[in-house]
Structure formats: C-alpha cells, structure tokens
PDB file of C-alpha atoms in Angstrom:
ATOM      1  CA  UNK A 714       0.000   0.000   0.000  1.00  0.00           C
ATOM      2  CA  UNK A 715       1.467   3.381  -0.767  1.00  0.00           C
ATOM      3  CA  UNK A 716       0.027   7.001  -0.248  1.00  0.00           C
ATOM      4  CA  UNK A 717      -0.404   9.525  -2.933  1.00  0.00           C
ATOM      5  CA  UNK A 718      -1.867  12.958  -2.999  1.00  0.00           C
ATOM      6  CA  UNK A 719      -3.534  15.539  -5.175  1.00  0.00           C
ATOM      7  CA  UNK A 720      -4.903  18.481  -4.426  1.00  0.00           C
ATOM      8  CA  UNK A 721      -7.867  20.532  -6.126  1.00  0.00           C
ATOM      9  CA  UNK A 722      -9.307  18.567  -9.003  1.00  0.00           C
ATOM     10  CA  UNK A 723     -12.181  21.149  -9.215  1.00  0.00           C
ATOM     11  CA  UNK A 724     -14.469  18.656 -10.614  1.00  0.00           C
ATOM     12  CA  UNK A 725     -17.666  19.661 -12.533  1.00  0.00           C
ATOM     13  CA  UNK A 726     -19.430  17.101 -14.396  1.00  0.00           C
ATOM     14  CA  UNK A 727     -22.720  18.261 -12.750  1.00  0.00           C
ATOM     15  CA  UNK A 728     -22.500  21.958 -12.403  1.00  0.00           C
ATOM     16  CA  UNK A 729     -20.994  24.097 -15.708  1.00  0.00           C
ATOM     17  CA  UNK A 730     -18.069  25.421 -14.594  1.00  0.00           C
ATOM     18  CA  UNK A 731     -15.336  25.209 -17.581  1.00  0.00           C
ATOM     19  CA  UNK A 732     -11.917  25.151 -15.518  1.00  0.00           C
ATOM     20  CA  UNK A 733      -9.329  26.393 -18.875  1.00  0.00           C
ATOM     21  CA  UNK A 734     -10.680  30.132 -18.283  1.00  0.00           C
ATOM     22  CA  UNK A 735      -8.057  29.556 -16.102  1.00  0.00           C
ATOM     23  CA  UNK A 736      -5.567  28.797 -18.159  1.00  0.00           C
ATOM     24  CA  UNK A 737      -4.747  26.420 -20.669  1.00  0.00           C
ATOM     25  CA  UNK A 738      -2.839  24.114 -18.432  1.00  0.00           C
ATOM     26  CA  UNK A 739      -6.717  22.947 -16.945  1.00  0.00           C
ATOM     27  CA  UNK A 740      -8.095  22.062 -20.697  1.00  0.00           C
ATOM     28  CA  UNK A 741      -9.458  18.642 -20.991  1.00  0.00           C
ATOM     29  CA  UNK A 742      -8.245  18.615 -16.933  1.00  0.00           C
ATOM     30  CA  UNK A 743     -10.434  15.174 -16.068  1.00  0.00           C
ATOM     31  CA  UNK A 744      -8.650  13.484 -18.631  1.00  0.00           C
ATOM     32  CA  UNK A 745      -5.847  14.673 -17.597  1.00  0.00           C
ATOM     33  CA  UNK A 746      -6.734  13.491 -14.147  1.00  0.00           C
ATOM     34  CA  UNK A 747      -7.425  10.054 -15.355  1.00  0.00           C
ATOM     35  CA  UNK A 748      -3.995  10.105 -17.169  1.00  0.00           C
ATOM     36  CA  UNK A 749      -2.322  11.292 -14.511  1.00  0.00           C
ATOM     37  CA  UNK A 750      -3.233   8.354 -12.246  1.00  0.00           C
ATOM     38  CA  UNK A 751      -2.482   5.969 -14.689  1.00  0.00           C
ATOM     39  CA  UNK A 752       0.668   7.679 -14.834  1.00  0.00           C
ATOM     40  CA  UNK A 753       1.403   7.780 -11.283  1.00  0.00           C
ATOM     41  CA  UNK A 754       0.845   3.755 -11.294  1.00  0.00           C
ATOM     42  CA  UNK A 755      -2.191   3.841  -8.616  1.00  0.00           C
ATOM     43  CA  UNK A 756      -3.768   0.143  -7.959  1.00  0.00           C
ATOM     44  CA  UNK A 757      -6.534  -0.378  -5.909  1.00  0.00           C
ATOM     45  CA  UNK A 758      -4.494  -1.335  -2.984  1.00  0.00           C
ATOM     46  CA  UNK A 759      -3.635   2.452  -2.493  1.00  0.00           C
ATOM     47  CA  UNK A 760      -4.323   5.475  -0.479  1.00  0.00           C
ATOM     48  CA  UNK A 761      -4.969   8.975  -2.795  1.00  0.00           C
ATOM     49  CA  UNK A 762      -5.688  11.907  -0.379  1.00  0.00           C
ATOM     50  CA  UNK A 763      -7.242  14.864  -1.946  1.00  0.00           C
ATOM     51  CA  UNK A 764      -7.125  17.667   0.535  1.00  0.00           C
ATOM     52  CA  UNK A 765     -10.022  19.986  -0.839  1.00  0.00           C
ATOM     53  CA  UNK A 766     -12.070  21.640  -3.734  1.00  0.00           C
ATOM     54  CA  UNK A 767     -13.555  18.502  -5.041  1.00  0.00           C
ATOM     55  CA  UNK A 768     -16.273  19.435  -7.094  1.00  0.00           C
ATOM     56  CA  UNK A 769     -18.019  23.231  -8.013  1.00  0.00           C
ATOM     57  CA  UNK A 770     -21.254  21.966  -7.693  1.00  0.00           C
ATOM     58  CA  UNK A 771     -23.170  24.427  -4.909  1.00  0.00           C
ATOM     59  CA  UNK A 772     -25.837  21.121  -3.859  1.00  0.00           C
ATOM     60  CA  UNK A 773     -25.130  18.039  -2.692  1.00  0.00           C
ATOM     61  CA  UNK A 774     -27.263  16.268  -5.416  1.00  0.00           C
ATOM     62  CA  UNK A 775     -24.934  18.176  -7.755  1.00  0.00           C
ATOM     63  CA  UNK A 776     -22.146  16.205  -6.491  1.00  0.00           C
ATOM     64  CA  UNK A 777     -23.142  13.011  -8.432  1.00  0.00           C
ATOM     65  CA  UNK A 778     -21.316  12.794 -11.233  1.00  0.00           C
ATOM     66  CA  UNK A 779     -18.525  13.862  -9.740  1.00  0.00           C
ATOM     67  CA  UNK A 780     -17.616  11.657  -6.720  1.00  0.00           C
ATOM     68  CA  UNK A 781     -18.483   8.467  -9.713  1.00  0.00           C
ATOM     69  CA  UNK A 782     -15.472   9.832 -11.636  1.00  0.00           C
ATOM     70  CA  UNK A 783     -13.489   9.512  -8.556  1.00  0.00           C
ATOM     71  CA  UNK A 784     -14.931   6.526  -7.228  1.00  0.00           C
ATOM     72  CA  UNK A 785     -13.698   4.824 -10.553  1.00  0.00           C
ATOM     73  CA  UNK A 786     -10.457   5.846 -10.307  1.00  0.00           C
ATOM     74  CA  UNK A 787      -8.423   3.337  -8.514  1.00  0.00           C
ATOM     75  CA  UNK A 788      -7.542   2.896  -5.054  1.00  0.00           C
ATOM     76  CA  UNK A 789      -9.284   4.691  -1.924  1.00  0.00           C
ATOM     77  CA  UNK A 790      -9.505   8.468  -2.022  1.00  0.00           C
ATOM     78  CA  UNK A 791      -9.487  10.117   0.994  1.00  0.00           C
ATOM     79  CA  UNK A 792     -11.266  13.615   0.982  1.00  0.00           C
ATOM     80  CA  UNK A 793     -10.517  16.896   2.939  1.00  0.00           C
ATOM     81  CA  UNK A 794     -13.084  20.379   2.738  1.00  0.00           C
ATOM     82  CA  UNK A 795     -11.643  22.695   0.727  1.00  0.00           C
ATOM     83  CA  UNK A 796     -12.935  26.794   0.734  1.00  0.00           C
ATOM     84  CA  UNK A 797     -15.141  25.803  -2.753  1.00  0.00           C
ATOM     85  CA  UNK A 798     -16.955  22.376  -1.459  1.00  0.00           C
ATOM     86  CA  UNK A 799     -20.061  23.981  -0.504  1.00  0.00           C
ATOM     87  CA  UNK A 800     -22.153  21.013  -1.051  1.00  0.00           C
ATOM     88  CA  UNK A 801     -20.350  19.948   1.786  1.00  0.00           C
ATOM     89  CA  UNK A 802     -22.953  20.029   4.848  1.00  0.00           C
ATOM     90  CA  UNK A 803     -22.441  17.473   7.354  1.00  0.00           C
ATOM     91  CA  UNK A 804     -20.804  14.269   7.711  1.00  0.00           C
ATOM     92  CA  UNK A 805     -23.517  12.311   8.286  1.00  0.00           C
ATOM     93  CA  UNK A 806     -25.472  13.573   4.487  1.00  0.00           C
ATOM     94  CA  UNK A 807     -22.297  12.897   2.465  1.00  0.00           C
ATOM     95  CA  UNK A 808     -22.107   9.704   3.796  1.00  0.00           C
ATOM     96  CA  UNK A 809     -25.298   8.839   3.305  1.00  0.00           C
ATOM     97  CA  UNK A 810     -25.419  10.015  -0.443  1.00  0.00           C
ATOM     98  CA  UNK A 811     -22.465   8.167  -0.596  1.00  0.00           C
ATOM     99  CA  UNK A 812     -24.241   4.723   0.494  1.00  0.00           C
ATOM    100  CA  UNK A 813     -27.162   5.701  -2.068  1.00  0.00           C
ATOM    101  CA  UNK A 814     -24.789   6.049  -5.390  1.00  0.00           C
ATOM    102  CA  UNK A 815     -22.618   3.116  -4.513  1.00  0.00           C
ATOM    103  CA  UNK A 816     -19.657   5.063  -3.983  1.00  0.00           C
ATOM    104  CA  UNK A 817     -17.453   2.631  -2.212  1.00  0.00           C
ATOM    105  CA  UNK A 818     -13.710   4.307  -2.742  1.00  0.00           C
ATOM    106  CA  UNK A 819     -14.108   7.521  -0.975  1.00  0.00           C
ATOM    107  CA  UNK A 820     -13.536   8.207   2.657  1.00  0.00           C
ATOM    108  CA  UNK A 821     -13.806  11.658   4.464  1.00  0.00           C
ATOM    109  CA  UNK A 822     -11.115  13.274   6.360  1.00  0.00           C
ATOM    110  CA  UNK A 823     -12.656  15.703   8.662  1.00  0.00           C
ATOM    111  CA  UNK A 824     -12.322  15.240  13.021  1.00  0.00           C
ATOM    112  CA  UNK A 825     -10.463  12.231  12.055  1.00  0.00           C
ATOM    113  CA  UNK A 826      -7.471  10.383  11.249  1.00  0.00           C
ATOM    114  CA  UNK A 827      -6.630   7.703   8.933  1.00  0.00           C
ATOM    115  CA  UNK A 828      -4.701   4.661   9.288  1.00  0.00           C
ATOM    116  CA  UNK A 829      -2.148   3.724   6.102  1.00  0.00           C
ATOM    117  CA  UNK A 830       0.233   1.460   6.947  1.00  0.00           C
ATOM    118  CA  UNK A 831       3.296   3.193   7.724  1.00  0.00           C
ATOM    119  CA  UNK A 832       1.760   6.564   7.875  1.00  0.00           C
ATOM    120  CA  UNK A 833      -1.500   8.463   9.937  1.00  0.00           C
ATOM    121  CA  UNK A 834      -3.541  10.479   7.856  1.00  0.00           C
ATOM    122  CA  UNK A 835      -4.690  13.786   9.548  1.00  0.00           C
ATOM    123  CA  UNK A 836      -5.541  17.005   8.777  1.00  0.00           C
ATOM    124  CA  UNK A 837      -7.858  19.764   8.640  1.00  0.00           C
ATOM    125  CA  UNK A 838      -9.140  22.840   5.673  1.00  0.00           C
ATOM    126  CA  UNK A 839      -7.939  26.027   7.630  1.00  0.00           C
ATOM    127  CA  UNK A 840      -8.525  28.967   6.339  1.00  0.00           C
ATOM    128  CA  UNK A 841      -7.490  31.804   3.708  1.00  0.00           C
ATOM    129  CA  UNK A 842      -4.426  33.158   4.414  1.00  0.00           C
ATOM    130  CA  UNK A 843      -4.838  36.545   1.981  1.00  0.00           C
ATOM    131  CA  UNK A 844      -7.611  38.437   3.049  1.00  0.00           C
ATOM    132  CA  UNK A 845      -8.267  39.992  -0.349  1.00  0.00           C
ATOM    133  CA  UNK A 846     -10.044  36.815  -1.065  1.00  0.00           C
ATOM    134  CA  UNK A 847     -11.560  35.672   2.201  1.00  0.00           C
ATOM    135  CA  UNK A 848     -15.402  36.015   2.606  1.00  0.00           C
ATOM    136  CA  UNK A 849     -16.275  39.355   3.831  1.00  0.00           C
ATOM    137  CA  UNK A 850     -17.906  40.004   7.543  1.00  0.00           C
ATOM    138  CA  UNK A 851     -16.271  36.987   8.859  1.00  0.00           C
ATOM    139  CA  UNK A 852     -14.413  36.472  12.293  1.00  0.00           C
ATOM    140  CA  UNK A 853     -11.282  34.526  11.039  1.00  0.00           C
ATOM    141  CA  UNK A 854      -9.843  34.487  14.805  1.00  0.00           C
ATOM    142  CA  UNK A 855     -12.790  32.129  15.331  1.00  0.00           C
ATOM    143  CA  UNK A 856     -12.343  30.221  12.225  1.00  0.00           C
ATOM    144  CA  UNK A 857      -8.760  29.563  13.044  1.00  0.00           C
ATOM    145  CA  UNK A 858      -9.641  28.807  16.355  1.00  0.00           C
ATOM    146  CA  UNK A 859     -12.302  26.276  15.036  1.00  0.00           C
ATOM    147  CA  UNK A 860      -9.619  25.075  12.692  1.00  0.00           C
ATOM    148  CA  UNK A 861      -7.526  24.473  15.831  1.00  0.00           C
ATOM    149  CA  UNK A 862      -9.864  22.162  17.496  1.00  0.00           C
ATOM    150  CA  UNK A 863     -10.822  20.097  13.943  1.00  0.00           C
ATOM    151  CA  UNK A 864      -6.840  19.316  13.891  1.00  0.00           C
ATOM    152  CA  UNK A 865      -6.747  18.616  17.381  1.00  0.00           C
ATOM    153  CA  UNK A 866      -9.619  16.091  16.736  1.00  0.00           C
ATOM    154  CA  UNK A 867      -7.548  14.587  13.932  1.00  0.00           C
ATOM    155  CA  UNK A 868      -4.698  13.964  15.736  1.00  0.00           C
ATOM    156  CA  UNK A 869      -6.207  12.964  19.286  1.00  0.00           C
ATOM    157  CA  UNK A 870      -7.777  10.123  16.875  1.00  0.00           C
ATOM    158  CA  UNK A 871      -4.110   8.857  15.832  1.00  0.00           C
ATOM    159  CA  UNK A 872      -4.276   7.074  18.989  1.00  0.00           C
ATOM    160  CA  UNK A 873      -5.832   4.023  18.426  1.00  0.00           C
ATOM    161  CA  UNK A 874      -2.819   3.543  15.418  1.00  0.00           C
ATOM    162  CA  UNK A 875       0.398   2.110  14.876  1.00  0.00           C
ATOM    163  CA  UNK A 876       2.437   4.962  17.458  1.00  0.00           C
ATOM    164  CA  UNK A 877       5.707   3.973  15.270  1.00  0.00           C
ATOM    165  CA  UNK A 878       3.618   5.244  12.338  1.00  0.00           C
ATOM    166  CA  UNK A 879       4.853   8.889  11.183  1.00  0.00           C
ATOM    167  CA  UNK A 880       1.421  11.245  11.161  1.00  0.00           C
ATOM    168  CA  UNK A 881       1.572  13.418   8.221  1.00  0.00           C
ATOM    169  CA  UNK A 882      -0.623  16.548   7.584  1.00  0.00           C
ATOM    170  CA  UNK A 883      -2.751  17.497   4.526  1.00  0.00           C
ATOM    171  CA  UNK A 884      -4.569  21.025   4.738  1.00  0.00           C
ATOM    172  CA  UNK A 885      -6.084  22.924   2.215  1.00  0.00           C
ATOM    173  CA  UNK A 886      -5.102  26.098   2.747  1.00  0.00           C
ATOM    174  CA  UNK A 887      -0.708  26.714   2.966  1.00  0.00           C
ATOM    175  CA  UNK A 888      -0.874  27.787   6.936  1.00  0.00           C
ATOM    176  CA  UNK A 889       2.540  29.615   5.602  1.00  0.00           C
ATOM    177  CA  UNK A 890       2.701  31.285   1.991  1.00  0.00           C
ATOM    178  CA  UNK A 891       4.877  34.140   1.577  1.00  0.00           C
ATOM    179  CA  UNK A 892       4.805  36.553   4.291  1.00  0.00           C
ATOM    180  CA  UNK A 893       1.854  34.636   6.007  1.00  0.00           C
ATOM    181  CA  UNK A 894       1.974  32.635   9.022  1.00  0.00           C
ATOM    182  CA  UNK A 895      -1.183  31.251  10.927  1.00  0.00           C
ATOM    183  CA  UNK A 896       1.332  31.076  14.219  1.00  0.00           C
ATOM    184  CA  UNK A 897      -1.785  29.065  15.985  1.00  0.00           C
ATOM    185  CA  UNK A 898      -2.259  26.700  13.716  1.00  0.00           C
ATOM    186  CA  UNK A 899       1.662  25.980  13.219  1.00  0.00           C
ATOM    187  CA  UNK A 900       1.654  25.849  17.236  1.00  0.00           C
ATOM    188  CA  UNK A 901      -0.658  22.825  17.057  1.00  0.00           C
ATOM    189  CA  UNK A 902       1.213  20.846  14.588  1.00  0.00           C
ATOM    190  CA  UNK A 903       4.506  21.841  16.346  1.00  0.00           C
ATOM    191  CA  UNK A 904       3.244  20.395  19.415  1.00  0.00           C
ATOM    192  CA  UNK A 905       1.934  17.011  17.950  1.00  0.00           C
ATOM    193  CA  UNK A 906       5.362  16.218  16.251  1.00  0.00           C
ATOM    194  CA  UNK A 907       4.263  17.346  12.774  1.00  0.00           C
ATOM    195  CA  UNK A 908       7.066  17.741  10.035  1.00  0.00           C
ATOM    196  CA  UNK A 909       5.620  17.147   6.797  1.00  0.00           C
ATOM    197  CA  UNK A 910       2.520  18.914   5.871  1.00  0.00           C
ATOM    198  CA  UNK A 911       0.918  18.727   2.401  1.00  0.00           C
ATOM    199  CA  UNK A 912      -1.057  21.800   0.840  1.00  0.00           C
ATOM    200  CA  UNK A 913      -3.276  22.712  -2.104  1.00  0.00           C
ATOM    201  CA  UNK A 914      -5.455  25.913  -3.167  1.00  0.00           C
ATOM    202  CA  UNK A 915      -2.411  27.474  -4.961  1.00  0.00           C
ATOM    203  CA  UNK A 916      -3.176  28.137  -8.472  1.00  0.00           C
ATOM    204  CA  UNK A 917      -0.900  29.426 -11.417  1.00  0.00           C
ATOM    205  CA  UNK A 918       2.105  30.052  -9.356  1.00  0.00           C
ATOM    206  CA  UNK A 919       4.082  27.476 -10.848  1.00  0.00           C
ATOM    207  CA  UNK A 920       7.573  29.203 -10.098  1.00  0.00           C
ATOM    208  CA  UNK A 921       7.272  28.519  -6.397  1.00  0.00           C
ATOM    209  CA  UNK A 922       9.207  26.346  -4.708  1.00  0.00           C
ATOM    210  CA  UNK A 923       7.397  22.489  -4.542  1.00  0.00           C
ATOM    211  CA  UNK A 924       8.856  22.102  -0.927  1.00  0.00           C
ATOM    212  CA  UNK A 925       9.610  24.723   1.993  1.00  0.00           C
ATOM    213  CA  UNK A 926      10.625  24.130   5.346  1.00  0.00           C
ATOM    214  CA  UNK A 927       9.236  26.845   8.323  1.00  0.00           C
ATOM    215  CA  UNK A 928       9.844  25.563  12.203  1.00  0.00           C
ATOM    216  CA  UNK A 929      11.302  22.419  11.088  1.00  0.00           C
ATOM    217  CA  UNK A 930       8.387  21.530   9.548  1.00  0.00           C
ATOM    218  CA  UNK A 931       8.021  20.899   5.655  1.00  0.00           C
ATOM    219  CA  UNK A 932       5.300  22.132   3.526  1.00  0.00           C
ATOM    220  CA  UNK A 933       4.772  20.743   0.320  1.00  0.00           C
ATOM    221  CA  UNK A 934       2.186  21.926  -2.573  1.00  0.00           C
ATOM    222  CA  UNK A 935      -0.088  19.652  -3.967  1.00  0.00           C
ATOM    223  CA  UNK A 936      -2.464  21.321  -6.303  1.00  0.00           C
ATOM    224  CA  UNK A 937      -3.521  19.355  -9.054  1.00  0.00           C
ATOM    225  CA  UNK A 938      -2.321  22.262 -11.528  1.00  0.00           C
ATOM    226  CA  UNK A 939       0.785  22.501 -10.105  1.00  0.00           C
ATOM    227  CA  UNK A 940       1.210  18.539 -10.530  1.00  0.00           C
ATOM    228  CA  UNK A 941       0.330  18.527 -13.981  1.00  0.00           C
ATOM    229  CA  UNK A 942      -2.385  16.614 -12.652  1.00  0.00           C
ATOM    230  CA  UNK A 943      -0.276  13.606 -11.403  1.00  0.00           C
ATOM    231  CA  UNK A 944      -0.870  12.717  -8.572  1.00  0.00           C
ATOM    232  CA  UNK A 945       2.141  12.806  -6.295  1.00  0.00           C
ATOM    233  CA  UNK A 946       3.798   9.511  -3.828  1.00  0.00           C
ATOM    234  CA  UNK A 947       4.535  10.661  -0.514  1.00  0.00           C
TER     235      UNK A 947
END
C-alpha cells in the first residue's frame, strides 16, 4: 500500500463550470486526471488523499457525477473540505449520499485520522491566508480557532494507530505562503510532532518552490495544476 496525494481537481461534471478560463494548463483537466493516475501507477491497494475543492457543484445532489469519476479511479480516495466544497454540509449527508450512489472508494477526512500502513492520515481545511479573497464580515480568529480544534480532533484520533507510524498533515489552505503565518495553527502541529505537511489551493504560481521548510516543519504543494495533474507519492 502506498500514499499519494492531489490536491484541487475542481471537478464539474454536474454543475458548468469550464476550468481552462483559467488557463490552458486545466483544458481537458479530467482526462488529464485520469492520465495522470495511470501515470502515477495507482492500484486499488492504495491510499490517494485529496485535501479539498472537489467538485463546483453548490448542492449536494450536484455532487453526483462527480464523486463516480473519482470513485472509478483506482484505489481509496481520501477527501478533505476545501474553501469551494459547498455542497459539503455534514458528515452524516455525504455519507449517506455516498451509500445511495454506490460510492465505495471515498472516505472523508474531517475530526479524524486515517490509518495507512506506515503513515497516519490527519488534517484539517484552515482557512485563507490573503484576506483579499476571504469572505467578507467573517471572524477569522474564530475560524482559526475552530480550525484548531478540527486538527486537534484529527490527531487525538491517531491514537488508536500504529504509534511507530509517522502522522503526516494534509490542509487545504498553505498555513505559511509568503509573508503569512497562521502562528496558531503551526503551534498545534509543532506540538503534535508534525514535520511534513501537504497543501493545495495554490493556483498558477508554478515558479514557487514544490517544498519549503518553516519551524522544522516541511510544507509541500499539492495542487492538481501545479502537478500537472499527477498525482504525487509521498
């Protein structure tokens, strides 16, 4: 069993949002997608985390046609919230659309950890970390502080696992980028032994460095974009 990642696949099969306005690099993106997993050599025996922005579609019954794209793809995804899933409601309804469509290969990652094998799965979404492009009217030191207690969750449910097992992080939003540092949320992971953590919503900026280290932990971007849409092995 090995781990993979990607980041952002912005799917839209059920809700018409064309992705190459973007840029040319997201024409044709699902194939791509499909492609790139071929590409990375994913069998069913694997883990693919996909830390946020699944799909575009607003609704939950939206969401169809694109968690069947994924849930054909091989191995077991394992999904994180990402600032554009706003289908996302509770738990408890994605689960149980899941049961209704037959989609067997998708797990979610939210209060929770993961076992796989060698490695713990946790992580959280956190939150924007320009404010140019954060909702308006909202209290971010509550968000972050609610983003706080979702990672705590995650990793207070590592317990039950392997303890020899190295945790690793995936979060949507970089809790460093540039001159931005979310000093809570970096306390937390700091504190739980955290040194790699894995990152997507970064679009277009393909002249960044793939790998950074801040505190002595590592940050890594995983956007699909960025990846050429191949998904990466950790």
């Amino acid at each position: 069993m090995a781990v993979f990642v990607l980041s952002d696949p912005h799917l839209s099969f059920g809700y018409n949002k064309p992705m190459d306005i973007f840029g040319s690099r997201w024409e044709n993106h699902e194939k791509k997608i499909e492609q790139g997993w071929e590409k990375a050599g994913i069998t069913d025996d694997d883990i693919i985390v996909i830390p946020g922005d699944i799909s575009w579609a607003l609704k939950l019954e939206d969401t169809h046609a694109d968690f069947l794209f994924l849930n054909n793809l091989k191995g077991l995804k394992v999904i994180g919230r990402g600032n554009h899933d706003l289908w996302w409601t509770t738990d408890t309804k994605v689960k149980k659309m899941f049961w209704e469509n037959s989609i067997k290969t998708i797990k979610l990652l939210h209060n929770n950890a993961l076992d796989a094998g060698e490695y713990i799965i946790c992580g959280t979404r956190g939150w924007y970390y320009d404010e140019k492009n954060a909702p308006a009217d909202i209290d971010y030191n509550k968000i972050i502080n609610r983003e706080m207690i979702r990672l705590v969750l995650s990793f207070n449910s590592r317990l039950k696992f392997n303890k020899d097992a190295e945790t690793i992080v995936f979060m949507h939003f970089p809790p460093v980028f540039k001159d931005y540092v979310c000093a809570e949320l970096i306390d937390v992971l700091k504190k739980h032994g955290i040194r790699r953590c894995f990152y997507g919503h970064i679009h277009s900026a393909y002249d960044i460095p793939s790998v950074f280290e801040h505190e002595g932990i590592l940050f890594e971007i995983v956007s699909a974009d960025y990846l050429n849409f191949v998904p990466i092995k950790i």
